[in-house]
Amino acid sequence: EYIILPDLVTSGALCSTVDFCFGEFHPQEFYFPQDHRKTHGGLFLQNATEGKAFGHSLVRAMTSSRHCKTTYSMADDESYLKDKEVFILPNGRVVEGEPVPYPEPET
């Protein structure tokens, strides 16, 4: 989310084609520091606090732009958290996997 979403926003790919999307940033699951100053447009995040602030700033810039039609929701929807993974193979065959062992959300 820290590399792809900014590229989608600044290139216009997200803002010109997507009406609504939701997602969340996961600074607690990201490895810091992240230094992409030479490879990803100058992104440098020292820690999870900077990661969280970056995510909120990106969404704020996107939603305040007159040129971005995308509504972005930071909703945390875990409705499908325990569903089985479904894989569609190149030959069209559908294979169901076991539920993904995600950690329980902190309360």
PDB file of C-alpha atoms in Angstrom:
ATOM      1  CA  GLU A   1       0.000   0.000   0.000  1.00  0.00           C
ATOM      2  CA  TYR A   2       2.907   2.387   0.612  1.00  0.00           C
ATOM      3  CA  ILE A   3       4.342   2.011  -2.881  1.00  0.00           C
ATOM      4  CA  ILE A   4       1.403   1.071  -5.111  1.00  0.00           C
ATOM      5  CA  LEU A   5      -1.328   3.438  -3.888  1.00  0.00           C
ATOM      6  CA  PRO A   6       0.727   6.635  -4.325  1.00  0.00           C
ATOM      7  CA  ASP A   7       1.626   5.546  -7.864  1.00  0.00           C
ATOM      8  CA  LEU A   8      -2.013   4.837  -8.684  1.00  0.00           C
ATOM      9  CA  VAL A   9      -3.060   8.249  -7.359  1.00  0.00           C
ATOM     10  CA  THR A  10      -0.316  10.368  -8.915  1.00  0.00           C
ATOM     11  CA  SER A  11      -0.527   8.651 -12.302  1.00  0.00           C
ATOM     12  CA  GLY A  12      -4.272   9.299 -12.419  1.00  0.00           C
ATOM     13  CA  ALA A  13      -5.040   5.599 -12.830  1.00  0.00           C
ATOM     14  CA  LEU A  14      -7.044   5.410  -9.599  1.00  0.00           C
ATOM     15  CA  CYS A  15      -8.637   8.855  -9.599  1.00  0.00           C
ATOM     16  CA  SER A  16      -9.875   8.705 -13.182  1.00  0.00           C
ATOM     17  CA  THR A  17     -11.244   5.160 -13.218  1.00  0.00           C
ATOM     18  CA  VAL A  18     -12.344   4.096  -9.733  1.00  0.00           C
ATOM     19  CA  ASP A  19     -15.445   5.595  -8.094  1.00  0.00           C
ATOM     20  CA  PHE A  20     -15.093   3.941  -4.687  1.00  0.00           C
ATOM     21  CA  CYS A  21     -12.509   1.827  -2.949  1.00  0.00           C
ATOM     22  CA  PHE A  22     -11.677   0.945   0.597  1.00  0.00           C
ATOM     23  CA  GLY A  23      -8.576  -0.201   2.288  1.00  0.00           C
ATOM     24  CA  GLU A  24      -6.359   0.317   5.244  1.00  0.00           C
ATOM     25  CA  PHE A  25      -2.708   0.905   5.860  1.00  0.00           C
ATOM     26  CA  HIS A  26      -0.831  -1.632   7.962  1.00  0.00           C
ATOM     27  CA  PRO A  27       2.170   0.147   9.486  1.00  0.00           C
ATOM     28  CA  GLN A  28       2.400  -2.494  12.214  1.00  0.00           C
ATOM     29  CA  GLU A  29       3.087  -5.153   9.550  1.00  0.00           C
ATOM     30  CA  PHE A  30       5.537  -3.126   7.499  1.00  0.00           C
ATOM     31  CA  TYR A  31       9.294  -3.242   7.911  1.00  0.00           C
ATOM     32  CA  PHE A  32      10.791   0.096   8.876  1.00  0.00           C
ATOM     33  CA  PRO A  33      12.755   2.055   8.016  1.00  0.00           C
ATOM     34  CA  GLN A  34      11.747   1.993   4.367  1.00  0.00           C
ATOM     35  CA  ASP A  35      14.128   3.858   2.113  1.00  0.00           C
ATOM     36  CA  HIS A  36      12.986   4.058  -1.493  1.00  0.00           C
ATOM     37  CA  ARG A  37      14.554   7.418  -2.262  1.00  0.00           C
ATOM     38  CA  LYS A  38      16.336   5.992  -5.293  1.00  0.00           C
ATOM     39  CA  THR A  39      13.708   3.541  -6.519  1.00  0.00           C
ATOM     40  CA  HIS A  40      10.246   4.821  -5.647  1.00  0.00           C
ATOM     41  CA  GLY A  41      10.096   8.569  -6.038  1.00  0.00           C
ATOM     42  CA  GLY A  42      11.713   9.524  -2.769  1.00  0.00           C
ATOM     43  CA  LEU A  43       9.590   7.664  -0.228  1.00  0.00           C
ATOM     44  CA  PHE A  44      11.338   7.378   3.115  1.00  0.00           C
ATOM     45  CA  LEU A  45       9.468   6.193   6.191  1.00  0.00           C
ATOM     46  CA  GLN A  46      11.388   5.917   9.439  1.00  0.00           C
ATOM     47  CA  ASN A  47       8.806   4.066  11.565  1.00  0.00           C
ATOM     48  CA  ALA A  48       5.174   2.968  11.915  1.00  0.00           C
ATOM     49  CA  THR A  49       4.079   6.414  13.096  1.00  0.00           C
ATOM     50  CA  GLU A  50       5.394   7.968   9.879  1.00  0.00           C
ATOM     51  CA  GLY A  51       3.797   5.139   7.892  1.00  0.00           C
ATOM     52  CA  LYS A  52       0.388   5.780   9.430  1.00  0.00           C
ATOM     53  CA  ALA A  53       0.684   9.542   8.902  1.00  0.00           C
ATOM     54  CA  PHE A  54       1.740   9.004   5.278  1.00  0.00           C
ATOM     55  CA  GLY A  55      -1.315   6.828   4.625  1.00  0.00           C
ATOM     56  CA  HIS A  56      -3.700   9.360   6.128  1.00  0.00           C
ATOM     57  CA  SER A  57      -2.038  12.231   4.243  1.00  0.00           C
ATOM     58  CA  LEU A  58      -2.309  10.372   0.954  1.00  0.00           C
ATOM     59  CA  VAL A  59      -6.017   9.695   1.459  1.00  0.00           C
ATOM     60  CA  ARG A  60      -6.573  13.293   2.549  1.00  0.00           C
ATOM     61  CA  ALA A  61      -4.851  14.630  -0.578  1.00  0.00           C
ATOM     62  CA  MET A  62      -6.828  12.269  -2.782  1.00  0.00           C
ATOM     63  CA  THR A  63     -10.211  13.114  -1.259  1.00  0.00           C
ATOM     64  CA  SER A  64      -9.557  16.863  -1.310  1.00  0.00           C
ATOM     65  CA  SER A  65      -8.512  16.958  -4.969  1.00  0.00           C
ATOM     66  CA  ARG A  66     -10.989  18.366  -7.482  1.00  0.00           C
ATOM     67  CA  HIS A  67      -9.473  16.011 -10.067  1.00  0.00           C
ATOM     68  CA  CYS A  68      -9.945  12.760  -8.173  1.00  0.00           C
ATOM     69  CA  LYS A  69     -13.385  11.183  -8.414  1.00  0.00           C
ATOM     70  CA  THR A  70     -12.467   8.297  -6.103  1.00  0.00           C
ATOM     71  CA  THR A  71     -14.079   8.033  -2.695  1.00  0.00           C
ATOM     72  CA  TYR A  72     -11.631   6.209  -0.462  1.00  0.00           C
ATOM     73  CA  SER A  73     -12.845   4.668   2.762  1.00  0.00           C
ATOM     74  CA  MET A  74     -10.485   3.579   5.517  1.00  0.00           C
ATOM     75  CA  ALA A  75     -13.144   1.141   6.737  1.00  0.00           C
ATOM     76  CA  ASP A  76     -11.764  -1.950   8.397  1.00  0.00           C
ATOM     77  CA  ASP A  77     -14.038  -4.684   7.099  1.00  0.00           C
ATOM     78  CA  GLU A  78     -13.085  -8.143   8.322  1.00  0.00           C
ATOM     79  CA  SER A  79     -16.233  -9.832   6.969  1.00  0.00           C
ATOM     80  CA  TYR A  80     -14.280 -12.281   4.826  1.00  0.00           C
ATOM     81  CA  LEU A  81     -11.249 -12.692   7.063  1.00  0.00           C
ATOM     82  CA  LYS A  82     -11.795 -16.425   7.682  1.00  0.00           C
ATOM     83  CA  ASP A  83     -12.948 -17.410   4.184  1.00  0.00           C
ATOM     84  CA  LYS A  84     -11.101 -20.069   2.268  1.00  0.00           C
ATOM     85  CA  GLU A  85      -8.722 -18.956  -0.425  1.00  0.00           C
ATOM     86  CA  VAL A  86      -9.922 -19.675  -3.950  1.00  0.00           C
ATOM     87  CA  PHE A  87      -7.451 -20.046  -6.779  1.00  0.00           C
ATOM     88  CA  ILE A  88      -8.395 -19.972 -10.442  1.00  0.00           C
ATOM     89  CA  LEU A  89      -5.772 -21.829 -12.427  1.00  0.00           C
ATOM     90  CA  PRO A  90      -4.753 -20.811 -15.963  1.00  0.00           C
ATOM     91  CA  ASN A  91      -6.831 -23.710 -17.353  1.00  0.00           C
ATOM     92  CA  GLY A  92      -9.944 -22.302 -15.621  1.00  0.00           C
ATOM     93  CA  ARG A  93     -10.090 -24.947 -12.881  1.00  0.00           C
ATOM     94  CA  VAL A  94     -11.112 -23.557  -9.469  1.00  0.00           C
ATOM     95  CA  VAL A  95      -9.219 -24.848  -6.447  1.00  0.00           C
ATOM     96  CA  GLU A  96     -10.233 -24.074  -2.865  1.00  0.00           C
ATOM     97  CA  GLY A  97      -7.549 -23.824  -0.249  1.00  0.00           C
ATOM     98  CA  GLU A  98      -7.631 -23.844   3.503  1.00  0.00           C
ATOM     99  CA  PRO A  99      -8.586 -20.713   5.417  1.00  0.00           C
ATOM    100  CA  VAL A 100      -5.686 -18.314   5.685  1.00  0.00           C
ATOM    101  CA  PRO A 101      -4.327 -18.362   9.261  1.00  0.00           C
ATOM    102  CA  TYR A 102      -4.596 -14.645  10.040  1.00  0.00           C
ATOM    103  CA  PRO A 103      -3.906 -13.507  13.577  1.00  0.00           C
ATOM    104  CA  GLU A 104      -6.899 -12.475  15.616  1.00  0.00           C
ATOM    105  CA  PRO A 105      -7.493  -8.705  15.580  1.00  0.00           C
ATOM    106  CA  GLU A 106      -6.333  -6.927  18.695  1.00  0.00           C
ATOM    107  CA  THR A 107      -9.080  -5.631  20.940  1.00  0.00           C
TER     108      THR A 107
END
